[in-house]
Short mmCIF file of C-alpha atoms in Angstrom, two decimals:
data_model
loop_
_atom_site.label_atom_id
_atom_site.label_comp_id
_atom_site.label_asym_id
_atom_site.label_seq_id
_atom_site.Cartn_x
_atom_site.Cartn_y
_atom_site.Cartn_z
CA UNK A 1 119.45 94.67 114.88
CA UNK A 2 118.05 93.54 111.27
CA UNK A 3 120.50 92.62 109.25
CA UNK A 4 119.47 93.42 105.41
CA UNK A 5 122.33 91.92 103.56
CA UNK A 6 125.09 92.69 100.79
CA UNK A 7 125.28 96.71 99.92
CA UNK A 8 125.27 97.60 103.02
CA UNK A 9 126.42 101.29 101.80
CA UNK A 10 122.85 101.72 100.13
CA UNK A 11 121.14 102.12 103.82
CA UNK A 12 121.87 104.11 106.40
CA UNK A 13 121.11 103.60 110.34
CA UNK A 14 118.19 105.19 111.75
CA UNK A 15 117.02 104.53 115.77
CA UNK A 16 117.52 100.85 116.11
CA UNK A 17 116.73 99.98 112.60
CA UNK A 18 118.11 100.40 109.05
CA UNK A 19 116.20 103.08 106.46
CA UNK A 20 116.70 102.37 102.60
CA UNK A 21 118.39 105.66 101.10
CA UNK A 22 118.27 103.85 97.54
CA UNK A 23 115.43 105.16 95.16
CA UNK A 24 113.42 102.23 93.62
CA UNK A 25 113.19 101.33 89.95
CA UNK A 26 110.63 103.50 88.44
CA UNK A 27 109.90 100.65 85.85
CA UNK A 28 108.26 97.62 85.79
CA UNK A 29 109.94 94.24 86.69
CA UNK A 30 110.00 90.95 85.60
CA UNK A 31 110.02 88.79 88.84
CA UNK A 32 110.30 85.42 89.00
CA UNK A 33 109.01 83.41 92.14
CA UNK A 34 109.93 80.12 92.97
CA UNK A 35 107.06 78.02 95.93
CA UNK A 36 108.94 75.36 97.37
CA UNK A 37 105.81 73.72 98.92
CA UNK A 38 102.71 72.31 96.57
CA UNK A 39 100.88 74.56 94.73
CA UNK A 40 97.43 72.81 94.85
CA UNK A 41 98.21 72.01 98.93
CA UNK A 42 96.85 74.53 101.29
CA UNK A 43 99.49 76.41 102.97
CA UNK A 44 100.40 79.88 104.55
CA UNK A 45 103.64 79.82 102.45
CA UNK A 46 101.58 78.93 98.74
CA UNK A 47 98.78 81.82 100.07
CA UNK A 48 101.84 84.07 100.89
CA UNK A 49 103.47 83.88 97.57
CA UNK A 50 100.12 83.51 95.57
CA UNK A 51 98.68 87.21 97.29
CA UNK A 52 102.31 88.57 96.91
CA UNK A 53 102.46 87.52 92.91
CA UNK A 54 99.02 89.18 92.32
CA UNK A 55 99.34 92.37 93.98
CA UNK A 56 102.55 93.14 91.73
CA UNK A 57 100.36 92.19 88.76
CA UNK A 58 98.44 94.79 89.54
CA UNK A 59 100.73 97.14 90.15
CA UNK A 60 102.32 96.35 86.50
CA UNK A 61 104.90 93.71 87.36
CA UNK A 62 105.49 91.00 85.47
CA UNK A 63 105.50 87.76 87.37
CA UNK A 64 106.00 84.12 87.01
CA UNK A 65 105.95 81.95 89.70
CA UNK A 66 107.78 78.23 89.84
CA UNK A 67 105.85 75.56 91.91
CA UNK A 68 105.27 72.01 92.26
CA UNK A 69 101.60 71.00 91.40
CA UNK A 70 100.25 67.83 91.74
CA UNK A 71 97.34 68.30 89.53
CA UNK A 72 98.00 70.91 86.80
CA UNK A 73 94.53 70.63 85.67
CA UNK A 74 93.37 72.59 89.16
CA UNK A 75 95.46 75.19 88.14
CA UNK A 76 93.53 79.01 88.42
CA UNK A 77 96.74 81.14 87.74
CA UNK A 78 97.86 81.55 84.56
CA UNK A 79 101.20 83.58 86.18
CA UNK A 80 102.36 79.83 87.67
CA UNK A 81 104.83 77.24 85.97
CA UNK A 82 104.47 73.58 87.01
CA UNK A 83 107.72 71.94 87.66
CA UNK A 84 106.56 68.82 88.08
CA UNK A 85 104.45 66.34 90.88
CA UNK A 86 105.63 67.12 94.80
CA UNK A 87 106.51 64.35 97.11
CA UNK A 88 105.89 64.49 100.78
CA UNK A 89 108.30 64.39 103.51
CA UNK A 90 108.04 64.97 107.22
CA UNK A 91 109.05 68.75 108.00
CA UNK A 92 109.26 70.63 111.04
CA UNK A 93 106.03 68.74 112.85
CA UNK A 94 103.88 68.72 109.47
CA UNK A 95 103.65 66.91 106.15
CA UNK A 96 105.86 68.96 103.40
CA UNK A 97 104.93 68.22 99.63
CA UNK A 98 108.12 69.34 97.92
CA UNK A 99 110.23 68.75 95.00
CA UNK A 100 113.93 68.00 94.35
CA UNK A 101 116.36 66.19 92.52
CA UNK A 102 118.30 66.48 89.12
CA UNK A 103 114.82 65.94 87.33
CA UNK A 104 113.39 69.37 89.22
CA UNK A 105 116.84 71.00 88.97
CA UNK A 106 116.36 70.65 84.50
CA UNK A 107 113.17 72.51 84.71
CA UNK A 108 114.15 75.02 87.22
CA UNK A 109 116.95 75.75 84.54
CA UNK A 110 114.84 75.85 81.88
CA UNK A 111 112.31 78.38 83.55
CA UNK A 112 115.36 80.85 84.87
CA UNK A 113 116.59 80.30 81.11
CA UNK A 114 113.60 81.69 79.27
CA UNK A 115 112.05 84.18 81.89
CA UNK A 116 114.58 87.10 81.51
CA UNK A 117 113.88 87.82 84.82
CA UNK A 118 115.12 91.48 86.89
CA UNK A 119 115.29 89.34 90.23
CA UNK A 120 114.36 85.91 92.11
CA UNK A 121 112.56 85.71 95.08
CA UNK A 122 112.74 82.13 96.60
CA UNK A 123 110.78 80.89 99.26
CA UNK A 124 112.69 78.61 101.96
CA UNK A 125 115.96 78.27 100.13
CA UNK A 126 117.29 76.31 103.17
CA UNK A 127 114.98 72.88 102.76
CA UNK A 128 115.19 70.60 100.27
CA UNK A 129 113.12 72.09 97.31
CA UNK A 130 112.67 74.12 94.15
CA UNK A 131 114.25 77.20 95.36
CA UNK A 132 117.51 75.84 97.09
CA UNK A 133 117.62 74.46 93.40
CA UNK A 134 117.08 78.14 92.02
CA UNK A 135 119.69 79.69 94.25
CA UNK A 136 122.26 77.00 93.22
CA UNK A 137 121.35 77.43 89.30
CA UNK A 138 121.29 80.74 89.17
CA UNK A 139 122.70 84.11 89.38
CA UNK A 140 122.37 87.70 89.87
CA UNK A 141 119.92 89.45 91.72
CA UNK A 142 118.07 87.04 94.53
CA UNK A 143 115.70 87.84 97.53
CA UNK A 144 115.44 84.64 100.21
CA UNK A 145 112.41 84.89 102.42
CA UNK A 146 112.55 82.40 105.22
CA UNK A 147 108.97 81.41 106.82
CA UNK A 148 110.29 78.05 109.14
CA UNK A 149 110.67 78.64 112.80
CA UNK A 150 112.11 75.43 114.69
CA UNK A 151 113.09 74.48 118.28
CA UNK A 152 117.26 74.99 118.58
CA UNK A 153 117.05 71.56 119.67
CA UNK A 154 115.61 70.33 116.37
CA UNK A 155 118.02 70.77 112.98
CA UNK A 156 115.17 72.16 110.64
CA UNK A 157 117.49 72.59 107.78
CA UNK A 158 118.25 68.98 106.42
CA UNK A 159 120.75 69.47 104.23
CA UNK A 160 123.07 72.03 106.62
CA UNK A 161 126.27 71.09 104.97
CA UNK A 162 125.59 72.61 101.47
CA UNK A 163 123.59 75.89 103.02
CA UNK A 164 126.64 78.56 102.71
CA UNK A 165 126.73 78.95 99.23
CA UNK A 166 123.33 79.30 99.25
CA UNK A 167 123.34 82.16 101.85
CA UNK A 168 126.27 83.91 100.30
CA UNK A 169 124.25 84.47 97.07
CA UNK A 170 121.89 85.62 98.32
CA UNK A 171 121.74 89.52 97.64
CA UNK A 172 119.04 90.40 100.79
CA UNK A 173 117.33 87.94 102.85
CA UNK A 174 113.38 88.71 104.53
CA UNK A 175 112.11 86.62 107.59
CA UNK A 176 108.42 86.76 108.22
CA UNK A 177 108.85 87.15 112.09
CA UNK A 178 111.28 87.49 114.59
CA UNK A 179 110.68 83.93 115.25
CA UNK A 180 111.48 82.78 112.07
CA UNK A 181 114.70 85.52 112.19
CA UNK A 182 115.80 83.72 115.01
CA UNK A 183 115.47 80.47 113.72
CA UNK A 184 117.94 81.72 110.70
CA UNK A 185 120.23 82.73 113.45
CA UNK A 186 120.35 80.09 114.99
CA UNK A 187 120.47 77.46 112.37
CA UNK A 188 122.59 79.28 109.56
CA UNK A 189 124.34 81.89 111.82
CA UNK A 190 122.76 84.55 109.59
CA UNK A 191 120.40 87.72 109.87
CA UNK A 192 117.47 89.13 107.64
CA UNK A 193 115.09 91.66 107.61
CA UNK A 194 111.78 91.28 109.19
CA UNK A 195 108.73 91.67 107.02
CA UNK A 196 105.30 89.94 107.87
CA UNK A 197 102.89 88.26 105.54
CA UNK A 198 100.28 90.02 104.14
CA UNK A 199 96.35 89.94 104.11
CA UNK A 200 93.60 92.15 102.42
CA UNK A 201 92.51 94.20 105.15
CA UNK A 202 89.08 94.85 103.52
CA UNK A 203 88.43 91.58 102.48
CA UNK A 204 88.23 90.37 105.83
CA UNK A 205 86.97 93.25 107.33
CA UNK A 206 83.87 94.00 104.99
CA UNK A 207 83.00 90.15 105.05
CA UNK A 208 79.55 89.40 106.26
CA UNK A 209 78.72 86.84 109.04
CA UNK A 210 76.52 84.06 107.76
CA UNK A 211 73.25 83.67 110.16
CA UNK A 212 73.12 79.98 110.40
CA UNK A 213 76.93 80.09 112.15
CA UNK A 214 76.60 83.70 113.67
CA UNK A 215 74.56 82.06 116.69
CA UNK A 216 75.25 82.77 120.78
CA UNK A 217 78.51 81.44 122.33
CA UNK A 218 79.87 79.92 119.41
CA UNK A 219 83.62 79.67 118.63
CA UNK A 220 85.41 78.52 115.54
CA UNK A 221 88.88 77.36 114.66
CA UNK A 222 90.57 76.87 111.05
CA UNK A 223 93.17 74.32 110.01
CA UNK A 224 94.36 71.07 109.48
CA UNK A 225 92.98 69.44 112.37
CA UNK A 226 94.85 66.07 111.88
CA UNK A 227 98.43 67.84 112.84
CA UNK A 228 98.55 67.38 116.32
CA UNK A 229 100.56 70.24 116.46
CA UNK A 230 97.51 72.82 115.04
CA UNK A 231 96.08 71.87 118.45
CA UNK A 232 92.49 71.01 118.03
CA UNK A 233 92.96 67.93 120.69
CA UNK A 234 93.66 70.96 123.29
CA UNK A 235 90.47 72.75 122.37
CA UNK A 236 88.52 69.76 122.57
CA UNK A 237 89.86 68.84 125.86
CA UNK A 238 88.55 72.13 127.03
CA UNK A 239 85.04 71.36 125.72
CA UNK A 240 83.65 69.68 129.21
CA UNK A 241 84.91 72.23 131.24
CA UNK A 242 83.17 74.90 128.88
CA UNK A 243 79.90 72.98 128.32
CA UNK A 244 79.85 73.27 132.34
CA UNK A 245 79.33 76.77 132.71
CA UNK A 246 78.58 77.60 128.81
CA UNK A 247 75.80 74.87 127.98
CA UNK A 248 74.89 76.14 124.87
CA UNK A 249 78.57 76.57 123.80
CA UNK A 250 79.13 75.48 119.69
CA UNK A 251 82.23 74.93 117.53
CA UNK A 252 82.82 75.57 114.26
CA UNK A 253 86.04 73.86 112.37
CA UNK A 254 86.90 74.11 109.25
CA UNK A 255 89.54 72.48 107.21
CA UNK A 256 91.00 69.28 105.83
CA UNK A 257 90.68 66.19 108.25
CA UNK A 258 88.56 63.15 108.77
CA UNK A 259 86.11 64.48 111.07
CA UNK A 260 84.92 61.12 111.97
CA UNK A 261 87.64 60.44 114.14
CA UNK A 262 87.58 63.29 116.23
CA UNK A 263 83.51 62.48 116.65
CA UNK A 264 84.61 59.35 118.06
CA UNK A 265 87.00 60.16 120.44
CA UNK A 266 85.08 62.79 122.36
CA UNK A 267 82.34 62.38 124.69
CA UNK A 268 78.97 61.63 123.07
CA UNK A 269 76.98 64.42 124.92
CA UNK A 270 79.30 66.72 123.21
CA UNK A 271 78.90 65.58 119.55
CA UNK A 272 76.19 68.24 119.02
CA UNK A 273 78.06 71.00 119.66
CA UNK A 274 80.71 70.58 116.98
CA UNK A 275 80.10 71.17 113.35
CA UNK A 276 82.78 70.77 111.18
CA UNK A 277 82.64 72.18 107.60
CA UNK A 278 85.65 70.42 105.85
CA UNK A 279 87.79 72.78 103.68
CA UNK A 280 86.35 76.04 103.38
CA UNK A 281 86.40 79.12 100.68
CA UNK A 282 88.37 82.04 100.78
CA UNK A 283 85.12 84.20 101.58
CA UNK A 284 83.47 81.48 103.74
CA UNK A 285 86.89 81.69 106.03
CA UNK A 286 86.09 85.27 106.56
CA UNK A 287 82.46 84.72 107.03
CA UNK A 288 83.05 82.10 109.89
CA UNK A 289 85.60 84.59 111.13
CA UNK A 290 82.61 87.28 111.31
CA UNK A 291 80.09 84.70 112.48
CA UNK A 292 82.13 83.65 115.78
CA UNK A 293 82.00 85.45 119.31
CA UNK A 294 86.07 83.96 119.31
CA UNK A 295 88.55 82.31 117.31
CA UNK A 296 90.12 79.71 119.40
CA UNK A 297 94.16 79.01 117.89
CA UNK A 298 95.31 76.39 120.11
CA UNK A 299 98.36 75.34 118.36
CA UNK A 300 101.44 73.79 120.19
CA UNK A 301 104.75 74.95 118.12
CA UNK A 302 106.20 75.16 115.05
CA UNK A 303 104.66 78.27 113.90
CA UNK A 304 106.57 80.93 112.82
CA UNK A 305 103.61 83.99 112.21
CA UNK A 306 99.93 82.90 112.14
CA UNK A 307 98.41 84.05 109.14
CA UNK A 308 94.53 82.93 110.57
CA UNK A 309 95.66 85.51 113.29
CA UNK A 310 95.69 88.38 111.29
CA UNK A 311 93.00 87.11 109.24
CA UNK A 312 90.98 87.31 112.30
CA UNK A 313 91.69 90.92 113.88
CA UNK A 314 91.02 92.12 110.27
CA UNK A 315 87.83 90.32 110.68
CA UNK A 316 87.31 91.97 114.23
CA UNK A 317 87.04 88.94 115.64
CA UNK A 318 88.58 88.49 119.37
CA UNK A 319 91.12 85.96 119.71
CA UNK A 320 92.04 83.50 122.02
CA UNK A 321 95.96 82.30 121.31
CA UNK A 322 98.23 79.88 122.61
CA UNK A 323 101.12 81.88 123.81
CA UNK A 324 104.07 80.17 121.77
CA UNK A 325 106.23 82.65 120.69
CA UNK A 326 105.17 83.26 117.52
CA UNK A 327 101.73 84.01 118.34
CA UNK A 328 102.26 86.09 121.80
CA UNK A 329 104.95 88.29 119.57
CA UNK A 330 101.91 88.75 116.98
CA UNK A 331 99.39 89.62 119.82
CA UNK A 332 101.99 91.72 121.50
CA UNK A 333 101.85 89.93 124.26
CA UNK A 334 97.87 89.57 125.05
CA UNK A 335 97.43 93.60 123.85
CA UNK A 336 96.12 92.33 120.53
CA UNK A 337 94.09 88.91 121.74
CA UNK A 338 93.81 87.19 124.70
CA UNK A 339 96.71 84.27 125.26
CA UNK A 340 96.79 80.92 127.27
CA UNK A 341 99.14 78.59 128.73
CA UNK A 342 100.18 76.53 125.53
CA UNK A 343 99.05 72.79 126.29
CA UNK A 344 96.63 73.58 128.26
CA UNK A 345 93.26 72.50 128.21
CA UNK A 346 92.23 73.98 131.31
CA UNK A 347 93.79 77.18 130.82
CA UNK A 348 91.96 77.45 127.68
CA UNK A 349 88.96 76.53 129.16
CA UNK A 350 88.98 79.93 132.07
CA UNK A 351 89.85 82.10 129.50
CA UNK A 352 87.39 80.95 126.52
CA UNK A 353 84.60 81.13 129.68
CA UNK A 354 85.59 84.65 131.18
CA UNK A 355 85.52 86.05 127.18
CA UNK A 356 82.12 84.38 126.54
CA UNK A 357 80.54 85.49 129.98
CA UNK A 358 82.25 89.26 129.29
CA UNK A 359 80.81 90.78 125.98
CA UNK A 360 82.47 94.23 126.64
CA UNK A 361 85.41 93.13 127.39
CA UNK A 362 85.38 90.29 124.60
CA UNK A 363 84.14 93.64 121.80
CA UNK A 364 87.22 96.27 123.48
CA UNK A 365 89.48 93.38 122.79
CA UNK A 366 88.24 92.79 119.54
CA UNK A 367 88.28 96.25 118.47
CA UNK A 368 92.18 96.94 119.50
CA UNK A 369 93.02 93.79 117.47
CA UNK A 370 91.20 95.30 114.53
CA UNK A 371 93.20 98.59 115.09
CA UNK A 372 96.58 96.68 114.84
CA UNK A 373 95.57 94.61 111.31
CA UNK A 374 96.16 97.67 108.90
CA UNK A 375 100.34 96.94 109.65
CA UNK A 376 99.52 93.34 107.72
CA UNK A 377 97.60 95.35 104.94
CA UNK A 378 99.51 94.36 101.09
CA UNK A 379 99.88 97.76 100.56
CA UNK A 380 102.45 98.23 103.49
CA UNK A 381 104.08 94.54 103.22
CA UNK A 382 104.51 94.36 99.27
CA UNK A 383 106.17 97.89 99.05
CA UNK A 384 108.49 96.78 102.18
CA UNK A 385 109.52 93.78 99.90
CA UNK A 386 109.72 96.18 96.95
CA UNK A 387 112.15 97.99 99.14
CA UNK A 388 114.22 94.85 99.64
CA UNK A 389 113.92 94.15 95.75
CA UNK A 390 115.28 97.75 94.59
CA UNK A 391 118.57 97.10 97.25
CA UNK A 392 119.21 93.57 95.81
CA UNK A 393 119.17 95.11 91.98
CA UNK A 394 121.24 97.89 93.09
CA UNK A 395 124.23 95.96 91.66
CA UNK A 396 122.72 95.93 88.27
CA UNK A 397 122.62 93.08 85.78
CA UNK A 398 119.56 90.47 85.26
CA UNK A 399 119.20 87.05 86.59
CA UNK A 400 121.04 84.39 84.63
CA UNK A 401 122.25 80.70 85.11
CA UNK A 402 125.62 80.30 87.07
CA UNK A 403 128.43 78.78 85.15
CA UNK A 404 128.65 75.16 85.74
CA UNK A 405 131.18 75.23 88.91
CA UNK A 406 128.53 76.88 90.76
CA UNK A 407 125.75 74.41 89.15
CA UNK A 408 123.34 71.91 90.79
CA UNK A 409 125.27 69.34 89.89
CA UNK A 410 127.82 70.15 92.40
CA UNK A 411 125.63 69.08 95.40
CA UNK A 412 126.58 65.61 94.02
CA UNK A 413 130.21 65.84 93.73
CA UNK A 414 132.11 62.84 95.79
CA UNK A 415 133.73 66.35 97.82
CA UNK A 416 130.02 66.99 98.87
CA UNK A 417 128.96 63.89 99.84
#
């Protein structure tokens, strides 16, 4: 059962769930957001918080939103607050640009200090970043949102020891997926509410295919192709066995990478049918999601949702997944996109060839994805975490900086360390 948090007297049970009985502030709130990745660093988290941010603009929130940024000059939102350059740090099978540190912890006080803020909503308060900093400095009304999903075996929160306090200020805490619920559990012996990240439905679904990618048996895949873990080895690995009985197969990737490597490593007959675009637009993503017979999402763990999932069954695009947990719960199990044996190549290989050789069956499965994207649509996940927002302020009273025995500066204390 989803746990929600303190105030548990302001919901009621209902089935096998919990239904908010509290009515929502009528009036418009100043919310302050705090990214705990790099701004100006692709991410699911950064597009999360970014989409969130402007769709309560729009609705009449005020909202300011804290974030590392390595080059303020890039910066296109005028709603976010540099705190200062990120460093990276290995996290959870990736590269993490974050920020930390007394330095960090000044200008997170300084922002909480001058935004008058209703609430907080911080983004991974349980790694080593901006908003474990914001949950330490301040008080009053906070909303945790947890995106990380790790192996049991692995201890993704670094800093374990000095979690609790963070978790017990907390006034409601959102996961993004079971996965990532269970990874709270697990880690932190806690519970939160499960609400998924959020997409523009119609942006993806009134895109138009571009004609020189929208071409016979091609297939296309999106992400950092460099992180083993986004799986683009496992794709290519499937390429011979493809190219056998699809000879006219192509591949489209986009994203960040050094494509030159992956040129070299593969077999030189094959070269032609990959053609990799580098980083891509918001509106050429969803044109290469129109343009491709499948998307192909090979990755090997440490996903937690799959944003590029949703993406593509509001694209009506059919989908071929890996089936770690994150992305077979997603898919519901193959009902939403077809799913192979994570790792393997070969696997991959039968079910990218039975999808290409199978247009009615590759359109049907399509078309039920599409039918299950609406659920992702902003205007169903932003009021759920407006519902989660109007519980945590139920207490009453604005955010403000804790007194200094609950300050940053007791993570250094000689009792701490």
């Amino acid at each position: 059962m989803a746990y929600v948090a303190k105030n548990l007297d302001r919901w009621r049970f209902c089935g096998t769930g919990l239904t908010m009985v509290y009515s929502p502030k009528n009036s418009a709130l100043r919310i302050g957001m705090v990214s705990p990745y790099g701004w100006d660093t692709p991410g699911g988290v950064q597009a999360h918080i970014k989409d969130l941010a402007r769709y309560y603009i729009k609705q009449g929130h005020q909202v300011s939103v804290l974030a590392p940024v390595s080059h303020e000059d890039a910066l296109v939102d005028d709603f976010v607050v540099p705190a200062g350059r990120p460093i990276a740090i290995p996290y959870n099978g990736a590269v993490a640009r974050v920020l930390f540190g007394p330095v960090a912890a000044s200008r997170v006080r300084q922002w909480i200090s001058q935004g008058n803020f209703d609430l907080l909503h911080l983004h991974e308060p349980a790694i080593p970043s901006l908003s474990l900093l914001a949950c330490w400095i301040a008080e009053g009304p906070m909303v945790g949102t947890f995106h990380a999903a790790a192996p049991k075996q692995k201890v993704a929160f670094a800093i374990s020891p000095f979690l609790e306090p963070v978790i017990e200020k907390l006034s409601a805490r959102i996961a993004v997926s079971e996965v990532a619920r269970e990874t709270l559990t697990i880690h932190l012996e806690t519970d939160a509410v499960v609400i998924p990240n959020g997409i523009d439905v119609d942006f993806f679904a009134s895109s138009t295919a571009k004609s020189e990618w929208q071409q016979p048996n091609t297939i296309g895949f999106i992400g950092r192709f460099e992180e083993p873990r986004k799986g683009l080895q496992v794709l290519l690995d499937a390429l011979p066995i493809v190219a056998r009985f699809i000879p006219d197969i192509k591949v489209l990737i986009a994203g960040p990478g050094e494509h030159e490597v992956i040129y070299k490593s593969i077999n030189s007959q094959l070269r032609n049918k990959l053609t990799f675009l580098g980083r891509v637009s918001e509106s050429d993503k969803a044109a290469l999601l129109k343009s491709v017979d499948l998307y192909i999402a090979p990755n090997t763990g440490g996903e937690s949702f799959g944003i590029i999932l949703t993406e593509a069954l509001a694209a009506e695009t059919a989908i071929i997944a890996s089936d770690i947990p994150a992305f077979r719960n997603l898919l519901n199990g193959g009902e939403y996109g077809a799913l192979f044996e994570s790792e393997s190549s070969t696997d991959l290989a039968k079910v990218i060839i039975d999808l290409l050789r199978d247009s009615s069956k590759r359109k049907s499965l399509a078309n039920i994805g599409f039918q299950s994207a609406e659920r992702f649509d902003w205007s169903k996940v932003a009021e759920q975490v407006m519902d989660v927002y109007s519980m945590a302020l139920t207490g009453g009273g604005k955010v403000g900086l804790a007194s200094e025995s609950r300050s940053w500066n007791r993570l250094f204390t000689r009792d701490n360390l």
